[in-house]
PDB file of C-alpha atoms and ligand atoms in Angstrom:
ATOM      1  CA  MET A   1      42.391   0.849  -8.240  1.00 61.00           C
ATOM      2  CA  GLN A   2      39.059  -0.785  -7.434  1.00 65.00           C
ATOM      3  CA  ILE A   3      37.428   2.625  -7.262  1.00 68.00           C
ATOM      4  CA  LYS A   4      38.705   3.444 -10.731  1.00 73.00           C
ATOM      5  CA  ILE A   5      37.265   0.244 -12.162  1.00 69.00           C
ATOM      6  CA  LEU A   6      33.855   0.957 -10.641  1.00 69.00           C
ATOM      7  CA  GLN A   7      33.935   4.482 -12.034  1.00 75.00           C
ATOM      8  CA  ASN A   8      34.742   3.153 -15.517  1.00 76.00           C
ATOM      9  CA  LEU A   9      31.854   0.682 -15.266  1.00 79.00           C
ATOM     10  CA  LEU A  10      29.403   3.399 -14.274  1.00 83.00           C
ATOM     11  CA  GLU A  11      30.627   5.687 -17.059  1.00 88.00           C
ATOM     12  CA  ALA A  12      30.331   2.935 -19.673  1.00 91.00           C
ATOM     13  CA  ASN A  13      26.824   2.163 -18.407  1.00 93.00           C
ATOM     14  CA  GLU A  14      25.788   5.813 -18.644  1.00 94.00           C
ATOM     15  CA  GLU A  15      27.112   6.183 -22.173  1.00 95.00           C
ATOM     16  CA  LYS A  16      25.166   3.137 -23.301  1.00 97.00           C
ATOM     17  CA  ALA A  17      22.074   4.346 -21.404  1.00 97.00           C
ATOM     18  CA  GLN A  18      22.154   7.612 -23.339  1.00 97.00           C
ATOM     19  CA  GLU A  19      22.397   5.657 -26.605  1.00 97.00           C
ATOM     20  CA  VAL A  20      19.377   3.567 -25.574  1.00 98.00           C
ATOM     21  CA  ARG A  21      17.398   6.708 -24.665  1.00 97.00           C
ATOM     22  CA  ASP A  22      18.306   8.449 -27.935  1.00 97.00           C
ATOM     23  CA  PHE A  23      17.206   5.375 -29.834  1.00 97.00           C
ATOM     24  CA  LEU A  24      13.893   5.185 -27.943  1.00 97.00           C
ATOM     25  CA  ASN A  25      13.366   8.900 -28.577  1.00 97.00           C
ATOM     26  CA  GLN A  26      13.807   8.365 -32.309  1.00 96.00           C
ATOM     27  CA  LYS A  27      11.083   5.724 -32.102  1.00 97.00           C
ATOM     28  CA  HIS A  28       8.875   7.903 -29.834  1.00 97.00           C
ATOM     29  CA  ILE A  29       8.834   5.213 -27.161  1.00 97.00           C
ATOM     30  CA  PHE A  30       8.512   6.131 -23.481  1.00 98.00           C
ATOM     31  CA  MET A  31      10.314   3.780 -21.055  1.00 98.00           C
ATOM     32  CA  VAL A  32       9.615   3.478 -17.332  1.00 98.00           C
ATOM     33  CA  ASN A  33      11.998   1.789 -14.872  1.00 98.00           C
ATOM     34  CA  LEU A  34      10.004   0.260 -12.005  1.00 98.00           C
ATOM     35  CA  ILE A  35      12.097  -0.225  -8.854  1.00 98.00           C
ATOM     36  CA  SER A  36      11.213  -1.678  -5.447  1.00 98.00           C
ATOM     37  CA  SER A  37      12.101  -4.354  -2.910  1.00 97.00           C
ATOM     38  CA  PRO A  38      11.121  -7.923  -3.761  1.00 97.00           C
ATOM     39  CA  GLY A  39       7.434  -8.411  -3.011  1.00 98.00           C
ATOM     40  CA  SER A  40       6.294  -4.766  -3.037  1.00 98.00           C
ATOM     41  CA  GLY A  41       3.939  -5.487  -5.925  1.00 98.00           C
ATOM     42  CA  LYS A  42       5.722  -4.535  -9.186  1.00 98.00           C
ATOM     43  CA  THR A  43       4.443  -7.511 -11.173  1.00 98.00           C
ATOM     44  CA  THR A  44       0.971  -7.211  -9.636  1.00 98.00           C
ATOM     45  CA  LEU A  45       0.837  -3.530 -10.597  1.00 98.00           C
ATOM     46  CA  LEU A  46       1.713  -4.457 -14.182  1.00 98.00           C
ATOM     47  CA  GLU A  47      -0.956  -7.179 -14.131  1.00 98.00           C
ATOM     48  CA  LYS A  48      -3.481  -4.556 -13.035  1.00 98.00           C
ATOM     49  CA  THR A  49      -2.465  -1.857 -15.484  1.00 97.00           C
ATOM     50  CA  LEU A  50      -1.635  -3.782 -18.675  1.00 97.00           C
ATOM     51  CA  PRO A  51      -5.286  -4.497 -19.550  1.00 97.00           C
ATOM     52  CA  ILE A  52      -6.111  -0.770 -19.181  1.00 97.00           C
ATOM     53  CA  LEU A  53      -2.984   0.518 -20.907  1.00 96.00           C
ATOM     54  CA  LYS A  54      -3.300  -1.906 -23.806  1.00 95.00           C
ATOM     55  CA  GLN A  55      -6.436  -0.037 -24.884  1.00 95.00           C
ATOM     56  CA  LYS A  56      -4.494   3.221 -25.226  1.00 91.00           C
ATOM     57  CA  PHE A  57      -0.905   2.264 -26.030  1.00 95.00           C
ATOM     58  CA  ARG A  58       1.169  -0.436 -27.632  1.00 97.00           C
ATOM     59  CA  VAL A  59       2.945  -1.736 -24.538  1.00 98.00           C
ATOM     60  CA  ALA A  60       5.836  -4.146 -23.881  1.00 98.00           C
ATOM     61  CA  VAL A  61       7.641  -5.279 -20.731  1.00 98.00           C
ATOM     62  CA  ILE A  62      11.280  -6.029 -20.018  1.00 97.00           C
ATOM     63  CA  GLU A  63      11.256  -8.323 -17.014  1.00 96.00           C
ATOM     64  CA  GLY A  64      14.383  -8.327 -14.861  1.00 96.00           C
ATOM     65  CA  ASP A  65      14.766 -11.267 -12.521  1.00 92.00           C
ATOM     66  CA  VAL A  66      17.746 -12.838 -10.790  1.00 91.00           C
ATOM     67  CA  GLU A  67      16.460 -16.335 -11.653  1.00 93.00           C
ATOM     68  CA  THR A  68      13.299 -17.950 -13.102  1.00 92.00           C
ATOM     69  CA  GLU A  69      10.738 -16.998 -15.729  1.00 93.00           C
ATOM     70  CA  ARG A  70       7.917 -16.740 -13.214  1.00 95.00           C
ATOM     71  CA  ASP A  71       7.109 -13.033 -13.506  1.00 96.00           C
ATOM     72  CA  ALA A  72       7.612 -13.090 -17.295  1.00 95.00           C
ATOM     73  CA  LYS A  73       5.088 -15.952 -17.486  1.00 96.00           C
ATOM     74  CA  ARG A  74       2.604 -14.033 -15.319  1.00 97.00           C
ATOM     75  CA  LEU A  75       2.807 -11.073 -17.691  1.00 97.00           C
ATOM     76  CA  ASP A  76       2.742 -13.183 -20.837  1.00 94.00           C
ATOM     77  CA  LEU A  77      -0.926 -13.900 -20.082  1.00 96.00           C
ATOM     78  CA  TYR A  78      -1.721 -10.254 -20.930  1.00 96.00           C
ATOM     79  CA  GLN A  79      -0.638 -10.737 -24.543  1.00 95.00           C
ATOM     80  CA  VAL A  80       1.977  -8.018 -24.632  1.00 96.00           C
ATOM     81  CA  PRO A  81       5.567  -8.618 -25.798  1.00 97.00           C
ATOM     82  CA  VAL A  82       7.717  -9.631 -22.811  1.00 96.00           C
ATOM     83  CA  SER A  83      11.509  -9.839 -22.888  1.00 96.00           C
ATOM     84  CA  LEU A  84      13.170 -11.569 -19.923  1.00 95.00           C
ATOM     85  CA  ILE A  85      16.595 -10.756 -18.494  1.00 94.00           C
ATOM     86  CA  ASN A  86      17.910 -13.208 -15.875  1.00 93.00           C
ATOM     87  CA  THR A  87      20.770 -11.444 -14.134  1.00 93.00           C
ATOM     88  CA  LYS A  88      22.083 -14.680 -12.524  1.00 92.00           C
ATOM     89  CA  GLY A  89      22.928 -13.063  -9.227  1.00 90.00           C
ATOM     90  CA  ALA A  90      23.440  -9.426 -10.228  1.00 91.00           C
ATOM     91  CA  CYS A  91      21.350  -7.053  -8.127  1.00 91.00           C
ATOM     92  CA  HIS A  92      20.325  -4.629 -10.904  1.00 93.00           C
ATOM     93  CA  LEU A  93      19.851  -4.241 -14.650  1.00 95.00           C
ATOM     94  CA  GLU A  94      22.367  -2.385 -16.808  1.00 95.00           C
ATOM     95  CA  SER A  95      21.897  -0.492 -20.054  1.00 96.00           C
ATOM     96  CA  VAL A  96      23.829  -3.049 -22.089  1.00 96.00           C
ATOM     97  CA  SER A  97      21.299  -5.790 -21.203  1.00 95.00           C
ATOM     98  CA  ILE A  98      18.398  -3.439 -21.923  1.00 97.00           C
ATOM     99  CA  GLU A  99      19.840  -2.798 -25.387  1.00 97.00           C
ATOM    100  CA  LYS A 100      19.865  -6.572 -25.996  1.00 96.00           C
ATOM    101  CA  ALA A 101      16.373  -7.075 -24.549  1.00 96.00           C
ATOM    102  CA  LEU A 102      15.015  -4.391 -26.906  1.00 97.00           C
ATOM    103  CA  LEU A 103      16.075  -6.543 -29.877  1.00 93.00           C
ATOM    104  CA  ALA A 104      13.220  -8.917 -29.001  1.00 93.00           C
ATOM    105  CA  PHE A 105      10.648  -6.217 -29.851  1.00 97.00           C
ATOM    106  CA  ASP A 106       9.381  -4.657 -33.039  1.00 97.00           C
ATOM    107  CA  LEU A 107      10.140  -1.109 -31.910  1.00 97.00           C
ATOM    108  CA  ASP A 108       8.098   0.475 -34.695  1.00 97.00           C
ATOM    109  CA  GLN A 109       5.040  -1.089 -33.042  1.00 97.00           C
ATOM    110  CA  LEU A 110       5.488   0.242 -29.490  1.00 98.00           C
ATOM    111  CA  ASP A 111       4.614   3.396 -27.515  1.00 97.00           C
ATOM    112  CA  LEU A 112       5.498   2.373 -23.987  1.00 98.00           C
ATOM    113  CA  ILE A 113       7.952  -0.047 -22.353  1.00 98.00           C
ATOM    114  CA  PHE A 114       7.949  -1.003 -18.689  1.00 98.00           C
ATOM    115  CA  VAL A 115      11.097  -2.376 -17.145  1.00 98.00           C
ATOM    116  CA  GLU A 116      10.526  -4.375 -13.954  1.00 98.00           C
ATOM    117  CA  ASN A 117      13.940  -4.053 -12.345  1.00 97.00           C
ATOM    118  CA  VAL A 118      15.471  -6.632  -9.993  1.00 96.00           C
ATOM    119  CA  GLY A 119      13.935  -6.350  -6.508  1.00 93.00           C
ATOM    120  CA  ASN A 120      16.309  -4.083  -4.603  1.00 93.00           C
ATOM    121  CA  LEU A 121      16.238  -0.502  -3.292  1.00 96.00           C
ATOM    122  CA  VAL A 122      19.978   0.137  -3.636  1.00 95.00           C
ATOM    123  CA  CYS A 123      21.736  -0.903  -6.877  1.00 94.00           C
ATOM    124  CA  PRO A 124      18.958  -0.174  -9.424  1.00 96.00           C
ATOM    125  CA  ALA A 125      18.911   3.451  -8.240  1.00 96.00           C
ATOM    126  CA  GLU A 126      22.549   3.857  -9.273  1.00 94.00           C
ATOM    127  CA  PHE A 127      22.222   2.538 -12.809  1.00 95.00           C
ATOM    128  CA  ASP A 128      20.709   4.550 -15.633  1.00 97.00           C
ATOM    129  CA  ILE A 129      19.265   2.031 -18.102  1.00 97.00           C
ATOM    130  CA  GLY A 130      18.105   4.576 -20.673  1.00 98.00           C
ATOM    131  CA  GLU A 131      14.676   5.053 -19.091  1.00 98.00           C
ATOM    132  CA  HIS A 132      12.696   8.304 -19.219  1.00 97.00           C
ATOM    133  CA  ALA A 133      11.479   7.920 -15.643  1.00 97.00           C
ATOM    134  CA  LYS A 134      12.336   5.865 -12.608  1.00 98.00           C
ATOM    135  CA  VAL A 135       9.325   4.936 -10.479  1.00 98.00           C
ATOM    136  CA  ALA A 136      10.077   3.931  -6.887  1.00 98.00           C
ATOM    137  CA  MET A 137       7.506   1.614  -5.360  1.00 98.00           C
ATOM    138  CA  LEU A 138       7.274   1.088  -1.635  1.00 98.00           C
ATOM    139  CA  SER A 139       4.652  -1.070   0.052  1.00 98.00           C
ATOM    140  CA  VAL A 140       3.089  -0.358   3.431  1.00 98.00           C
ATOM    141  CA  PRO A 141       4.360  -3.528   5.240  1.00 98.00           C
ATOM    142  CA  GLU A 142       7.970  -2.526   4.454  1.00 98.00           C
ATOM    143  CA  GLY A 143       7.678   0.419   6.845  1.00 98.00           C
ATOM    144  CA  ASP A 144       7.678   4.199   6.609  1.00 98.00           C
ATOM    145  CA  ASP A 145      11.436   4.621   7.167  1.00 97.00           C
ATOM    146  CA  LYS A 146      12.613   3.676   3.666  1.00 97.00           C
ATOM    147  CA  PRO A 147      12.982   7.178   2.126  1.00 97.00           C
ATOM    148  CA  LEU A 148      15.601   8.111   4.749  1.00 97.00           C
ATOM    149  CA  LYS A 149      17.311   4.712   4.626  1.00 97.00           C
ATOM    150  CA  TYR A 150      17.511   4.565   0.830  1.00 97.00           C
ATOM    151  CA  PRO A 151      17.555   8.253  -0.170  1.00 98.00           C
ATOM    152  CA  LEU A 152      19.203   7.842  -3.581  1.00 98.00           C
ATOM    153  CA  LEU A 153      16.262   5.932  -5.032  1.00 98.00           C
ATOM    154  CA  PHE A 154      13.790   8.565  -3.860  1.00 98.00           C
ATOM    155  CA  GLN A 155      16.037  11.317  -5.208  1.00 98.00           C
ATOM    156  CA  GLU A 156      16.382   9.664  -8.609  1.00 97.00           C
ATOM    157  CA  ALA A 157      12.699   8.769  -8.938  1.00 98.00           C
ATOM    158  CA  SER A 158      10.122  10.896 -10.740  1.00 97.00           C
ATOM    159  CA  LEU A 159       7.283   9.228  -8.850  1.00 98.00           C
ATOM    160  CA  THR A 160       6.792   7.145  -5.711  1.00 98.00           C
ATOM    161  CA  ILE A 161       3.990   4.628  -5.549  1.00 98.00           C
ATOM    162  CA  LEU A 162       2.950   3.733  -2.020  1.00 98.00           C
ATOM    163  CA  ASN A 163       1.392   0.300  -2.617  1.00 98.00           C
ATOM    164  CA  LYS A 164      -0.723  -1.979  -0.393  1.00 98.00           C
ATOM    165  CA  ILE A 165      -2.546   0.894   1.284  1.00 98.00           C
ATOM    166  CA  ASP A 166      -5.318  -1.633   1.979  1.00 98.00           C
ATOM    167  CA  LEU A 167      -2.964  -2.888   4.717  1.00 98.00           C
ATOM    168  CA  LEU A 168      -2.522   0.504   6.434  1.00 98.00           C
ATOM    169  CA  LYS A 169      -5.022  -0.372   9.155  1.00 97.00           C
ATOM    170  CA  TYR A 170      -3.096  -3.533  10.076  1.00 98.00           C
ATOM    171  CA  THR A 171       0.336  -1.922  10.418  1.00 98.00           C
ATOM    172  CA  ASP A 172       1.971   0.951  12.303  1.00 97.00           C
ATOM    173  CA  PHE A 173       3.027   2.656   9.061  1.00 98.00           C
ATOM    174  CA  ASP A 174       3.074   6.374   9.932  1.00 98.00           C
ATOM    175  CA  LYS A 175       2.020   8.372   6.887  1.00 97.00           C
ATOM    176  CA  THR A 176       2.965  11.704   8.446  1.00 98.00           C
ATOM    177  CA  ARG A 177       6.493  10.506   9.096  1.00 98.00           C
ATOM    178  CA  PHE A 178       6.696   9.004   5.614  1.00 98.00           C
ATOM    179  CA  TYR A 179       5.673  12.266   3.907  1.00 98.00           C
ATOM    180  CA  ASP A 180       7.927  14.365   6.178  1.00 98.00           C
ATOM    181  CA  ASP A 181      10.944  12.156   5.390  1.00 98.00           C
ATOM    182  CA  LEU A 182      10.166  12.139   1.686  1.00 97.00           C
ATOM    183  CA  GLU A 183       9.983  15.941   1.739  1.00 97.00           C
ATOM    184  CA  ARG A 184      13.470  16.045   3.279  1.00 97.00           C
ATOM    185  CA  VAL A 185      14.896  13.641   0.701  1.00 97.00           C
ATOM    186  CA  ASN A 186      13.164  15.015  -2.400  1.00 97.00           C
ATOM    187  CA  PRO A 187      10.637  17.838  -2.030  1.00 96.00           C
ATOM    188  CA  ASN A 188       9.585  17.600  -5.706  1.00 94.00           C
ATOM    189  CA  LEU A 189       8.610  13.952  -5.685  1.00 96.00           C
ATOM    190  CA  SER A 190       5.005  13.062  -6.570  1.00 97.00           C
ATOM    191  CA  VAL A 191       3.350  10.250  -4.623  1.00 98.00           C
ATOM    192  CA  ILE A 192       0.453   8.020  -5.598  1.00 98.00           C
ATOM    193  CA  GLU A 193      -1.149   5.968  -2.851  1.00 98.00           C
ATOM    194  CA  LEU A 194      -2.315   2.737  -4.402  1.00 98.00           C
ATOM    195  CA  SER A 195      -3.710  -0.704  -3.713  1.00 98.00           C
ATOM    196  CA  CYS A 196      -3.510  -3.469  -6.267  1.00 98.00           C
ATOM    197  CA  LYS A 197      -6.060  -5.275  -4.071  1.00 98.00           C
ATOM    198  CA  THR A 198      -8.810  -2.606  -4.151  1.00 98.00           C
ATOM    199  CA  ASN A 199      -7.633  -0.789  -7.328  1.00 98.00           C
ATOM    200  CA  GLU A 200      -7.477   2.528  -5.455  1.00 98.00           C
ATOM    201  CA  GLY A 201      -4.924   4.766  -7.193  1.00 98.00           C
ATOM    202  CA  ILE A 202      -4.747   2.791 -10.445  1.00 98.00           C
ATOM    203  CA  ASP A 203      -6.483   5.584 -12.389  1.00 98.00           C
ATOM    204  CA  ALA A 204      -4.049   8.163 -10.982  1.00 98.00           C
ATOM    205  CA  TRP A 205      -1.118   5.944 -12.044  1.00 98.00           C
ATOM    206  CA  VAL A 206      -2.462   5.550 -15.602  1.00 97.00           C
ATOM    207  CA  ASP A 207      -3.056   9.291 -15.741  1.00 97.00           C
ATOM    208  CA  TRP A 208       0.504  10.010 -14.536  1.00 98.00           C
ATOM    209  CA  LEU A 209       1.935   7.727 -17.232  1.00 97.00           C
ATOM    210  CA  ASP A 210      -0.170   9.376 -19.901  1.00 96.00           C
ATOM    211  CA  LYS A 211       0.886  12.921 -18.916  1.00 97.00           C
ATOM    212  CA  ARG A 212       4.524  12.029 -18.402  1.00 96.00           C
ATOM    213  CA  ARG A 213       4.704  10.300 -21.782  1.00 96.00           C
ATOM    214  CA  ILE A 214       3.189  13.289 -23.558  1.00 95.00           C
ATOM    215  CA  ALA A 215       5.556  15.682 -21.744  1.00 95.00           C
ATOM    216  CA  SER A 216       8.504  13.534 -22.800  1.00 93.00           C
ATOM    217  CA  LEU A 217       7.362  13.492 -26.441  1.00 92.00           C
ATOM    218  CA  ASN A 218       6.763  17.248 -26.419  1.00 92.00           C
ATOM    219  CA  ARG A 219      10.303  17.841 -25.186  1.00 89.00           C
ATOM    220  CA  LEU A 220      11.556  16.110 -28.315  1.00 85.00           C
ATOM    221  CA  GLY A 221       9.649  18.656 -30.411  1.00 73.00           C
TER     222      GLY A 221
HETATM  223  N1  GDP B 301      -2.665  -6.741   0.260  1.00 85.05           N
HETATM  224  C1  GDP B 301      -2.052  -6.452  -0.887  1.00 85.05           C
HETATM  225  N2  GDP B 301      -1.222  -7.349  -1.445  1.00 85.05           N
HETATM  226  C2  GDP B 301      -0.601  -6.987  -2.608  1.00 85.05           C
HETATM  227  C3  GDP B 301      -0.812  -5.741  -3.232  1.00 85.05           C
HETATM  228  N3  GDP B 301      -0.039  -5.683  -4.339  1.00 85.05           N
HETATM  229  C4  GDP B 301       0.604  -6.864  -4.412  1.00 85.05           C
HETATM  230  N4  GDP B 301       0.272  -7.663  -3.385  1.00 85.05           N
HETATM  231  C5  GDP B 301       0.778  -9.026  -3.094  1.00 85.05           C
HETATM  232  O1  GDP B 301       2.178  -8.931  -2.799  1.00 85.05           O
HETATM  233  C6  GDP B 301       2.857 -10.106  -3.218  1.00 85.05           C
HETATM  234  C7  GDP B 301       4.076  -9.761  -4.062  1.00 85.05           C
HETATM  235  O2  GDP B 301       3.648  -9.142  -5.269  1.00 85.05           O
HETATM  236  P1  GDP B 301       4.546  -9.122  -6.579  1.00 85.05           P
HETATM  237  O3  GDP B 301       3.768  -8.325  -7.594  1.00 85.05           O
HETATM  238  O4  GDP B 301       4.953 -10.491  -6.971  1.00 85.05           O
HETATM  239  O5  GDP B 301       5.818  -8.296  -6.085  1.00 85.05           O
HETATM  240  P2  GDP B 301       7.183  -7.937  -6.854  1.00 85.05           P
HETATM  241  O6  GDP B 301       8.218  -8.859  -6.308  1.00 85.05           O
HETATM  242  O7  GDP B 301       7.467  -6.508  -6.508  1.00 85.05           O
HETATM  243  O8  GDP B 301       6.937  -8.115  -8.316  1.00 85.05           O
HETATM  244  C8  GDP B 301       1.830 -10.946  -3.975  1.00 85.05           C
HETATM  245  O9  GDP B 301       1.353 -11.945  -3.104  1.00 85.05           O
HETATM  246  C9  GDP B 301       0.724  -9.946  -4.293  1.00 85.05           C
HETATM  247  O10 GDP B 301      -0.561 -10.541  -4.408  1.00 85.05           O
HETATM  248  C10 GDP B 301      -1.696  -4.821  -2.608  1.00 85.05           C
HETATM  249  O11 GDP B 301      -1.934  -3.683  -3.050  1.00 85.05           O
HETATM  250  N5  GDP B 301      -2.282  -5.216  -1.429  1.00 85.05           N
HETATM  251 MG1   MG B 302       7.994  -9.262  -9.736  1.00 85.05          MG
END
């Protein structure tokens, strides 16, 4: 019985997610779902990239947080539209809340939307929110074993960002093991090594977004 209910929930979420994606496609908006553990650097990455991206695209952010407006306030400083979803305990965002959050934006004035999902490597991987790409972020201090421990996220993602590479020299993070495990979980996954501290990898990330957005628009014809 419980299994059936969960299945119905997932199906309803996927239906709504497809509606959200169709709607975004009509508006030619590319949406990225940024997923990681709490503290990996999602908000910091947005703080680093918004000033660059704002020069090329009309950008907005949907900020998912269990509680507080803290991250939304951090991003508000960059003068882009920010829509906050407080999940009040839920460990992920769902497509129905994304649909509501989109109402806060003038969608005829946007090219790109980032969703900062709730910090968690498990639940957000299971829920399609109508995004065009999931980006899995992992930071060096979390350890190199995460792709094998949380395979679904790395299978669902179009890109992995390995953040905080400035800390590599202070940890026993084994890059060889990390890449070997990632290859086992998803051999097609691209990886960008990045540091929000030194800015290494930021250009590659902006470039990836640019190319991926164009590819998504071209698919629409
Ligand atoms: N050393 C280092 N610290 C980072 C880097 N990126 C983020 N941080 C720090 O990690 C902490 C958590 O970052 P935050 O963006 O709030 O993580 P979030 O919970 O994923 O949004 C903050 O103290 C950041 O300054 C990085 O590349 N290197
Ligand atoms: Mg954050």
